[in-house]
PDB file of C-alpha atoms and ligand atoms in Angstrom:
ATOM      1  CA  UNK A   1       0.469  -0.246  -0.083  1.00 51.00           C
ATOM      2  CA  UNK A   2       0.602   3.134  -0.243  1.00 53.00           C
ATOM      3  CA  UNK A   3       2.929   4.634   2.314  1.00 54.00           C
ATOM      4  CA  UNK A   4       2.332   8.140   2.854  1.00 83.00           C
ATOM      5  CA  UNK A   5      -1.326   6.476   3.394  1.00 94.00           C
ATOM      6  CA  UNK A   6      -3.252   8.358   6.526  1.00 97.00           C
ATOM      7  CA  UNK A   7      -5.562   6.507   7.982  1.00 98.00           C
ATOM      8  CA  UNK A   8      -7.429   9.071  10.587  1.00 98.00           C
ATOM      9  CA  UNK A   9      -9.176   7.183  13.587  1.00 98.00           C
ATOM     10  CA  UNK A  10     -11.437   9.946  15.634  1.00 98.00           C
ATOM     11  CA  UNK A  11     -14.144   8.713  19.041  1.00 97.00           C
ATOM     12  CA  UNK A  12     -15.159   9.368  22.227  1.00 96.00           C
ATOM     13  CA  UNK A  13     -13.653   8.597  24.979  1.00 92.00           C
ATOM     14  CA  UNK A  14     -12.949   4.189  25.188  1.00 91.00           C
ATOM     15  CA  UNK A  15     -15.902   3.615  21.943  1.00 94.00           C
ATOM     16  CA  UNK A  16     -12.604   1.398  21.265  1.00 93.00           C
ATOM     17  CA  UNK A  17     -11.305   3.181  18.612  1.00 95.00           C
ATOM     18  CA  UNK A  18      -7.569   2.985  19.723  1.00 94.00           C
ATOM     19  CA  UNK A  19      -7.564  -0.501  19.777  1.00 94.00           C
ATOM     20  CA  UNK A  20      -8.920  -0.719  16.182  1.00 97.00           C
ATOM     21  CA  UNK A  21      -6.341   1.597  15.317  1.00 98.00           C
ATOM     22  CA  UNK A  22      -3.405   0.373  17.110  1.00 97.00           C
ATOM     23  CA  UNK A  23      -4.447  -3.186  15.018  1.00 97.00           C
ATOM     24  CA  UNK A  24      -4.495  -1.711  11.717  1.00 98.00           C
ATOM     25  CA  UNK A  25      -1.568   0.195  11.964  1.00 98.00           C
ATOM     26  CA  UNK A  26      -0.578  -3.708  12.509  1.00 97.00           C
ATOM     27  CA  UNK A  27      -2.343  -4.996   9.511  1.00 97.00           C
ATOM     28  CA  UNK A  28      -1.422  -2.034   6.857  1.00 96.00           C
ATOM     29  CA  UNK A  29       1.864  -2.286   8.014  1.00 96.00           C
ATOM     30  CA  UNK A  30       2.081   1.772   9.202  1.00 96.00           C
ATOM     31  CA  UNK A  31       3.360   3.162  12.161  1.00 97.00           C
ATOM     32  CA  UNK A  32       0.784   3.700  15.318  1.00 97.00           C
ATOM     33  CA  UNK A  33      -0.298   6.880  17.070  1.00 97.00           C
ATOM     34  CA  UNK A  34      -2.299   7.302  19.743  1.00 96.00           C
ATOM     35  CA  UNK A  35      -2.816  11.082  20.489  1.00 97.00           C
ATOM     36  CA  UNK A  36      -4.925  10.592  22.998  1.00 96.00           C
ATOM     37  CA  UNK A  37      -1.536   9.167  25.110  1.00 95.00           C
ATOM     38  CA  UNK A  38       1.054  13.077  24.281  1.00 97.00           C
ATOM     39  CA  UNK A  39      -2.342  14.750  26.292  1.00 97.00           C
ATOM     40  CA  UNK A  40      -2.064  12.175  28.889  1.00 96.00           C
ATOM     41  CA  UNK A  41       1.744  12.695  28.735  1.00 96.00           C
ATOM     42  CA  UNK A  42       1.118  15.731  29.564  1.00 97.00           C
ATOM     43  CA  UNK A  43      -1.202  15.573  32.246  1.00 97.00           C
ATOM     44  CA  UNK A  44       0.685  13.089  34.353  1.00 95.00           C
ATOM     45  CA  UNK A  45       3.256  16.141  34.317  1.00 95.00           C
ATOM     46  CA  UNK A  46       0.670  18.477  35.443  1.00 97.00           C
ATOM     47  CA  UNK A  47       0.517  15.955  38.575  1.00 96.00           C
ATOM     48  CA  UNK A  48       3.901  15.339  39.169  1.00 95.00           C
ATOM     49  CA  UNK A  49       5.621  18.611  39.390  1.00 96.00           C
ATOM     50  CA  UNK A  50       1.489  20.297  41.014  1.00 97.00           C
ATOM     51  CA  UNK A  51       0.971  22.095  38.553  1.00 97.00           C
ATOM     52  CA  UNK A  52      -2.684  24.208  37.974  1.00 97.00           C
ATOM     53  CA  UNK A  53      -4.164  22.542  34.762  1.00 96.00           C
ATOM     54  CA  UNK A  54      -5.208  26.184  34.272  1.00 94.00           C
ATOM     55  CA  UNK A  55      -2.647  27.318  34.472  1.00 95.00           C
ATOM     56  CA  UNK A  56      -1.551  27.985  30.643  1.00 94.00           C
ATOM     57  CA  UNK A  57       1.857  29.825  31.068  1.00 94.00           C
ATOM     58  CA  UNK A  58       3.187  27.038  32.966  1.00 96.00           C
ATOM     59  CA  UNK A  59       1.891  24.518  30.995  1.00 96.00           C
ATOM     60  CA  UNK A  60       3.647  26.114  27.261  1.00 94.00           C
ATOM     61  CA  UNK A  61       6.583  25.921  30.063  1.00 95.00           C
ATOM     62  CA  UNK A  62       6.143  22.317  31.434  1.00 95.00           C
ATOM     63  CA  UNK A  63       4.481  21.152  27.443  1.00 94.00           C
ATOM     64  CA  UNK A  64       8.023  21.857  25.825  1.00 93.00           C
ATOM     65  CA  UNK A  65       9.877  20.371  28.429  1.00 93.00           C
ATOM     66  CA  UNK A  66       8.375  16.966  27.331  1.00 93.00           C
ATOM     67  CA  UNK A  67       9.686  14.448  24.878  1.00 90.00           C
ATOM     68  CA  UNK A  68       6.746  12.988  23.363  1.00 91.00           C
ATOM     69  CA  UNK A  69       9.341   9.938  22.870  1.00 86.00           C
ATOM     70  CA  UNK A  70       8.976   7.996  25.524  1.00 76.00           C
ATOM     71  CA  UNK A  71       5.306   7.972  26.578  1.00 71.00           C
ATOM     72  CA  UNK A  72       5.252   4.678  27.734  1.00 75.00           C
ATOM     73  CA  UNK A  73       6.932   5.910  31.302  1.00 73.00           C
ATOM     74  CA  UNK A  74       3.898   4.888  33.281  1.00 72.00           C
ATOM     75  CA  UNK A  75       0.578   3.733  33.325  1.00 80.00           C
ATOM     76  CA  UNK A  76      -0.534   6.396  31.491  1.00 89.00           C
ATOM     77  CA  UNK A  77      -4.192   5.916  31.350  1.00 83.00           C
ATOM     78  CA  UNK A  78      -5.695   6.325  35.557  1.00 82.00           C
ATOM     79  CA  UNK A  79      -8.490   7.768  36.327  1.00 81.00           C
ATOM     80  CA  UNK A  80      -7.174  11.401  37.575  1.00 89.00           C
ATOM     81  CA  UNK A  81      -4.803  11.949  34.331  1.00 93.00           C
ATOM     82  CA  UNK A  82      -8.141  11.264  32.244  1.00 89.00           C
ATOM     83  CA  UNK A  83      -9.818  13.828  33.397  1.00 90.00           C
ATOM     84  CA  UNK A  84      -6.456  16.266  33.809  1.00 95.00           C
ATOM     85  CA  UNK A  85      -5.725  15.563  30.199  1.00 95.00           C
ATOM     86  CA  UNK A  86      -9.166  16.408  28.723  1.00 92.00           C
ATOM     87  CA  UNK A  87      -8.998  19.540  31.358  1.00 94.00           C
ATOM     88  CA  UNK A  88      -4.977  20.848  29.630  1.00 96.00           C
ATOM     89  CA  UNK A  89      -6.639  19.426  25.853  1.00 95.00           C
ATOM     90  CA  UNK A  90      -9.383  22.877  26.070  1.00 94.00           C
ATOM     91  CA  UNK A  91      -6.655  25.027  25.429  1.00 94.00           C
ATOM     92  CA  UNK A  92      -5.333  25.636  21.880  1.00 94.00           C
ATOM     93  CA  UNK A  93      -1.971  27.181  23.907  1.00 91.00           C
ATOM     94  CA  UNK A  94      -1.395  23.490  24.173  1.00 95.00           C
ATOM     95  CA  UNK A  95      -2.792  22.232  20.935  1.00 96.00           C
ATOM     96  CA  UNK A  96       0.049  24.308  18.809  1.00 95.00           C
ATOM     97  CA  UNK A  97       2.680  22.624  20.371  1.00 94.00           C
ATOM     98  CA  UNK A  98       1.290  19.113  19.497  1.00 97.00           C
ATOM     99  CA  UNK A  99       0.528  19.541  15.385  1.00 97.00           C
ATOM    100  CA  UNK A 100       4.189  19.913  14.690  1.00 95.00           C
ATOM    101  CA  UNK A 101       5.030  16.361  16.520  1.00 96.00           C
ATOM    102  CA  UNK A 102       1.587  15.066  15.099  1.00 97.00           C
ATOM    103  CA  UNK A 103       2.345  15.319  11.407  1.00 97.00           C
ATOM    104  CA  UNK A 104       5.727  15.057  11.057  1.00 97.00           C
ATOM    105  CA  UNK A 105       4.962  11.659  13.432  1.00 96.00           C
ATOM    106  CA  UNK A 106       3.195  10.579  10.249  1.00 97.00           C
ATOM    107  CA  UNK A 107       5.469  12.282   7.152  1.00 95.00           C
ATOM    108  CA  UNK A 108       5.934   8.632   6.140  1.00 95.00           C
ATOM    109  CA  UNK A 109       1.695   7.386   6.271  1.00 97.00           C
ATOM    110  CA  UNK A 110       0.478   5.999   9.672  1.00 98.00           C
ATOM    111  CA  UNK A 111      -2.621   4.925  11.549  1.00 98.00           C
ATOM    112  CA  UNK A 112      -3.475   7.816  13.968  1.00 98.00           C
ATOM    113  CA  UNK A 113      -6.295   8.222  15.960  1.00 98.00           C
ATOM    114  CA  UNK A 114      -7.145  10.674  18.401  1.00 97.00           C
ATOM    115  CA  UNK A 115      -9.990  13.396  18.792  1.00 97.00           C
ATOM    116  CA  UNK A 116      -9.500  15.623  16.065  1.00 97.00           C
ATOM    117  CA  UNK A 117      -7.374  13.929  14.065  1.00 98.00           C
ATOM    118  CA  UNK A 118      -9.753  13.939  10.588  1.00 98.00           C
ATOM    119  CA  UNK A 119     -10.691  17.194  10.774  1.00 97.00           C
ATOM    120  CA  UNK A 120      -8.028  19.128  12.445  1.00 97.00           C
ATOM    121  CA  UNK A 121      -3.965  17.282  12.178  1.00 98.00           C
ATOM    122  CA  UNK A 122      -4.817  15.552   8.719  1.00 98.00           C
ATOM    123  CA  UNK A 123      -8.605  17.350   7.391  1.00 97.00           C
ATOM    124  CA  UNK A 124      -6.836  15.786   4.391  1.00 96.00           C
ATOM    125  CA  UNK A 125      -5.951  11.735   5.250  1.00 97.00           C
ATOM    126  CA  UNK A 126      -7.293   9.869   2.709  1.00 95.00           C
ATOM    127  CA  UNK A 127      -9.564   7.803   5.688  1.00 98.00           C
ATOM    128  CA  UNK A 128     -10.953   8.634   8.812  1.00 98.00           C
ATOM    129  CA  UNK A 129     -13.870   6.550  10.903  1.00 98.00           C
ATOM    130  CA  UNK A 130     -15.902   8.439  13.443  1.00 98.00           C
ATOM    131  CA  UNK A 131     -15.811   5.599  16.097  1.00 98.00           C
ATOM    132  CA  UNK A 132     -18.301   6.128  18.381  1.00 97.00           C
ATOM    133  CA  UNK A 133     -19.957   3.416  21.298  1.00 97.00           C
ATOM    134  CA  UNK A 134     -23.396   4.313  23.418  1.00 97.00           C
ATOM    135  CA  UNK A 135     -22.600   5.470  26.887  1.00 97.00           C
ATOM    136  CA  UNK A 136     -23.416   2.490  28.539  1.00 97.00           C
ATOM    137  CA  UNK A 137     -21.262  -0.048  26.150  1.00 96.00           C
ATOM    138  CA  UNK A 138     -17.738   2.420  26.226  1.00 96.00           C
ATOM    139  CA  UNK A 139     -18.293   2.293  30.159  1.00 96.00           C
ATOM    140  CA  UNK A 140     -19.049  -1.433  30.060  1.00 95.00           C
ATOM    141  CA  UNK A 141     -16.487  -2.000  27.741  1.00 92.00           C
ATOM    142  CA  UNK A 142     -13.843   0.805  30.265  1.00 89.00           C
ATOM    143  CA  UNK A 143     -14.246  -1.119  33.329  1.00 91.00           C
ATOM    144  CA  UNK A 144     -13.730  -4.704  31.982  1.00 90.00           C
ATOM    145  CA  UNK A 145     -10.537  -2.959  31.512  1.00 84.00           C
ATOM    146  CA  UNK A 146      -9.531  -1.511  34.665  1.00 83.00           C
ATOM    147  CA  UNK A 147     -11.178  -3.716  36.805  1.00 86.00           C
ATOM    148  CA  UNK A 148      -7.965  -6.237  35.262  1.00 84.00           C
ATOM    149  CA  UNK A 149      -5.776  -4.492  38.124  1.00 78.00           C
ATOM    150  CA  UNK A 150      -7.908  -3.343  40.024  1.00 75.00           C
ATOM    151  CA  UNK A 151     -10.388  -4.919  42.196  1.00 73.00           C
ATOM    152  CA  UNK A 152     -12.296  -1.897  43.978  1.00 83.00           C
ATOM    153  CA  UNK A 153     -13.163   0.305  40.672  1.00 86.00           C
ATOM    154  CA  UNK A 154     -16.851   1.527  40.591  1.00 90.00           C
ATOM    155  CA  UNK A 155     -19.594   1.375  36.885  1.00 91.00           C
ATOM    156  CA  UNK A 156     -20.660   4.147  37.544  1.00 94.00           C
ATOM    157  CA  UNK A 157     -17.908   6.454  38.306  1.00 92.00           C
ATOM    158  CA  UNK A 158     -16.559   5.696  35.396  1.00 92.00           C
ATOM    159  CA  UNK A 159     -19.559   6.121  33.247  1.00 95.00           C
ATOM    160  CA  UNK A 160     -19.622   9.876  34.971  1.00 95.00           C
ATOM    161  CA  UNK A 161     -16.134  10.536  34.585  1.00 92.00           C
ATOM    162  CA  UNK A 162     -16.874   9.652  30.868  1.00 94.00           C
ATOM    163  CA  UNK A 163     -20.259  11.290  30.797  1.00 95.00           C
ATOM    164  CA  UNK A 164     -17.403  14.665  31.702  1.00 93.00           C
ATOM    165  CA  UNK A 165     -15.034  13.993  29.372  1.00 91.00           C
ATOM    166  CA  UNK A 166     -17.263  13.745  26.443  1.00 94.00           C
ATOM    167  CA  UNK A 167     -19.699  17.030  27.665  1.00 94.00           C
ATOM    168  CA  UNK A 168     -15.389  19.036  27.782  1.00 92.00           C
ATOM    169  CA  UNK A 169     -14.188  17.236  24.822  1.00 93.00           C
ATOM    170  CA  UNK A 170     -17.382  18.009  22.902  1.00 95.00           C
ATOM    171  CA  UNK A 171     -17.581  21.816  23.962  1.00 95.00           C
ATOM    172  CA  UNK A 172     -14.702  22.991  23.753  1.00 93.00           C
ATOM    173  CA  UNK A 173     -13.674  25.669  22.117  1.00 93.00           C
ATOM    174  CA  UNK A 174     -11.257  24.747  20.008  1.00 94.00           C
ATOM    175  CA  UNK A 175     -10.439  21.190  17.975  1.00 93.00           C
ATOM    176  CA  UNK A 176     -13.504  19.571  19.421  1.00 93.00           C
ATOM    177  CA  UNK A 177     -14.752  16.154  19.431  1.00 95.00           C
ATOM    178  CA  UNK A 178     -16.511  15.784  16.196  1.00 95.00           C
ATOM    179  CA  UNK A 179     -17.382  14.088  13.490  1.00 97.00           C
ATOM    180  CA  UNK A 180     -14.991  15.575   9.707  1.00 98.00           C
ATOM    181  CA  UNK A 181     -17.905  15.370   7.347  1.00 98.00           C
ATOM    182  CA  UNK A 182     -16.378  12.832   4.749  1.00 97.00           C
ATOM    183  CA  UNK A 183     -15.781  10.117   7.676  1.00 98.00           C
ATOM    184  CA  UNK A 184     -17.791   7.470   7.842  1.00 98.00           C
ATOM    185  CA  UNK A 185     -19.376   6.062  11.578  1.00 98.00           C
ATOM    186  CA  UNK A 186     -18.373   3.029  12.818  1.00 98.00           C
ATOM    187  CA  UNK A 187     -21.010   2.302  16.255  1.00 97.00           C
ATOM    188  CA  UNK A 188     -19.303  -0.400  17.416  1.00 96.00           C
ATOM    189  CA  UNK A 189     -21.966  -0.903  21.207  1.00 96.00           C
ATOM    190  CA  UNK A 190     -23.180  -4.150  18.817  1.00 95.00           C
ATOM    191  CA  UNK A 191     -19.607  -5.013  17.170  1.00 95.00           C
ATOM    192  CA  UNK A 192     -16.076  -7.201  17.950  1.00 93.00           C
ATOM    193  CA  UNK A 193     -12.750  -5.323  17.839  1.00 93.00           C
ATOM    194  CA  UNK A 194     -11.946  -7.961  14.673  1.00 95.00           C
ATOM    195  CA  UNK A 195     -15.528  -7.530  13.628  1.00 96.00           C
ATOM    196  CA  UNK A 196     -14.723  -3.840  13.466  1.00 97.00           C
ATOM    197  CA  UNK A 197     -10.990  -4.446  11.750  1.00 97.00           C
ATOM    198  CA  UNK A 198     -12.478  -6.055   8.734  1.00 97.00           C
ATOM    199  CA  UNK A 199     -15.053  -3.446   7.405  1.00 97.00           C
ATOM    200  CA  UNK A 200     -12.310  -1.248   7.965  1.00 98.00           C
ATOM    201  CA  UNK A 201      -9.967  -3.426   5.522  1.00 97.00           C
ATOM    202  CA  UNK A 202     -12.508  -4.188   3.519  1.00 97.00           C
ATOM    203  CA  UNK A 203     -13.047  -0.497   3.270  1.00 97.00           C
ATOM    204  CA  UNK A 204      -9.389   0.306   2.531  1.00 95.00           C
ATOM    205  CA  UNK A 205      -8.392  -2.309  -0.003  1.00 92.00           C
ATOM    206  CA  UNK A 206     -11.663  -1.596  -2.091  1.00 89.00           C
ATOM    207  CA  UNK A 207      -9.657   2.128  -2.093  1.00 73.00           C
TER     208      UNK A 207
HETATM  209  O1  LIG B 301      -8.226   9.335  23.567  1.00 81.37           O
HETATM  210  P1  LIG B 301      -7.672   9.128  24.981  1.00 81.37           P
HETATM  211  O2  LIG B 301      -8.827   9.382  25.406  1.00 81.37           O
HETATM  212  O3  LIG B 301      -6.290   8.294  25.961  1.00 81.37           O
HETATM  213  O4  LIG B 301      -7.275  11.389  25.448  1.00 81.37           O
HETATM  214  C1  LIG B 301      -7.191  11.579  26.458  1.00 81.37           C
HETATM  215  C2  LIG B 301      -8.264  12.810  26.140  1.00 81.37           C
HETATM  216  O5  LIG B 301      -7.235  13.314  25.871  1.00 81.37           O
HETATM  217  C3  LIG B 301      -9.279  13.203  25.500  1.00 81.37           C
HETATM  218  O6  LIG B 301     -10.065  13.165  26.781  1.00 81.37           O
HETATM  219  C4  LIG B 301      -9.090  14.675  24.818  1.00 81.37           C
HETATM  220  C5  LIG B 301      -7.833  15.221  24.907  1.00 81.37           C
HETATM  221  N1  LIG B 301      -7.269  14.971  23.400  1.00 81.37           N
HETATM  222  C6  LIG B 301      -7.474  15.337  22.374  1.00 81.37           C
HETATM  223  O7  LIG B 301      -8.515  16.057  22.645  1.00 81.37           O
HETATM  224  N2  LIG B 301      -7.487  15.239  21.527  1.00 81.37           N
HETATM  225  C7  LIG B 301      -7.005  13.769  20.445  1.00 81.37           C
HETATM  226  N3  LIG B 301      -6.817  14.225  19.651  1.00 81.37           N
HETATM  227  C8  LIG B 301      -6.813  13.471  21.520  1.00 81.37           C
HETATM  228  C9  LIG B 301      -6.664  13.156  23.140  1.00 81.37           C
END
């Protein structure tokens, strides 16, 4: 396949887009970028350095110092980091500093997942998908995922966190989560991950 092909995958929290993007990248032999990890990496540093997540000036300074090649330092998927990532990602001061990294990463083609990939980062991506699922289903998936590591986890808290994050991501002033007009929407509420991948691979191979 053309090595500069970009597959943009957007969608709300816990929609399964990350898992889909990762598997798809393997199948298509393209690098995968989980852009949420970039925002999570900043959130991790905000919490570690006790920075106020609404202090834009401090956020810019902190973001400049981060090496984004290294997002595997810690488990970045916990609830605290998720909420702070959603807060700091509202600011253009933060988002602007990540644009170049994402475009450079995909300069030879990539599968990239996030919230604004098909709308802002790669508006000309050849393939765009918007992966979604009902709030209940997304909360249940995230619950089962987190429960593996933490038996104390509460279903309702997870559902509320996801709901809050959706509201923030959808209603923010810049790069809000929305389906690109030319993206294909896939509602995975009743679908297995492998069926979603199958659908996308077939679609891409059809050209
Ligand atoms: O995809 P995720 O759940 O790992 O993303 C964590 C947060 O990062 C999400 O709530 C909003 C923000 N984010 C964003 O604003 N833009 C992206 N392209 C990816 C994530």
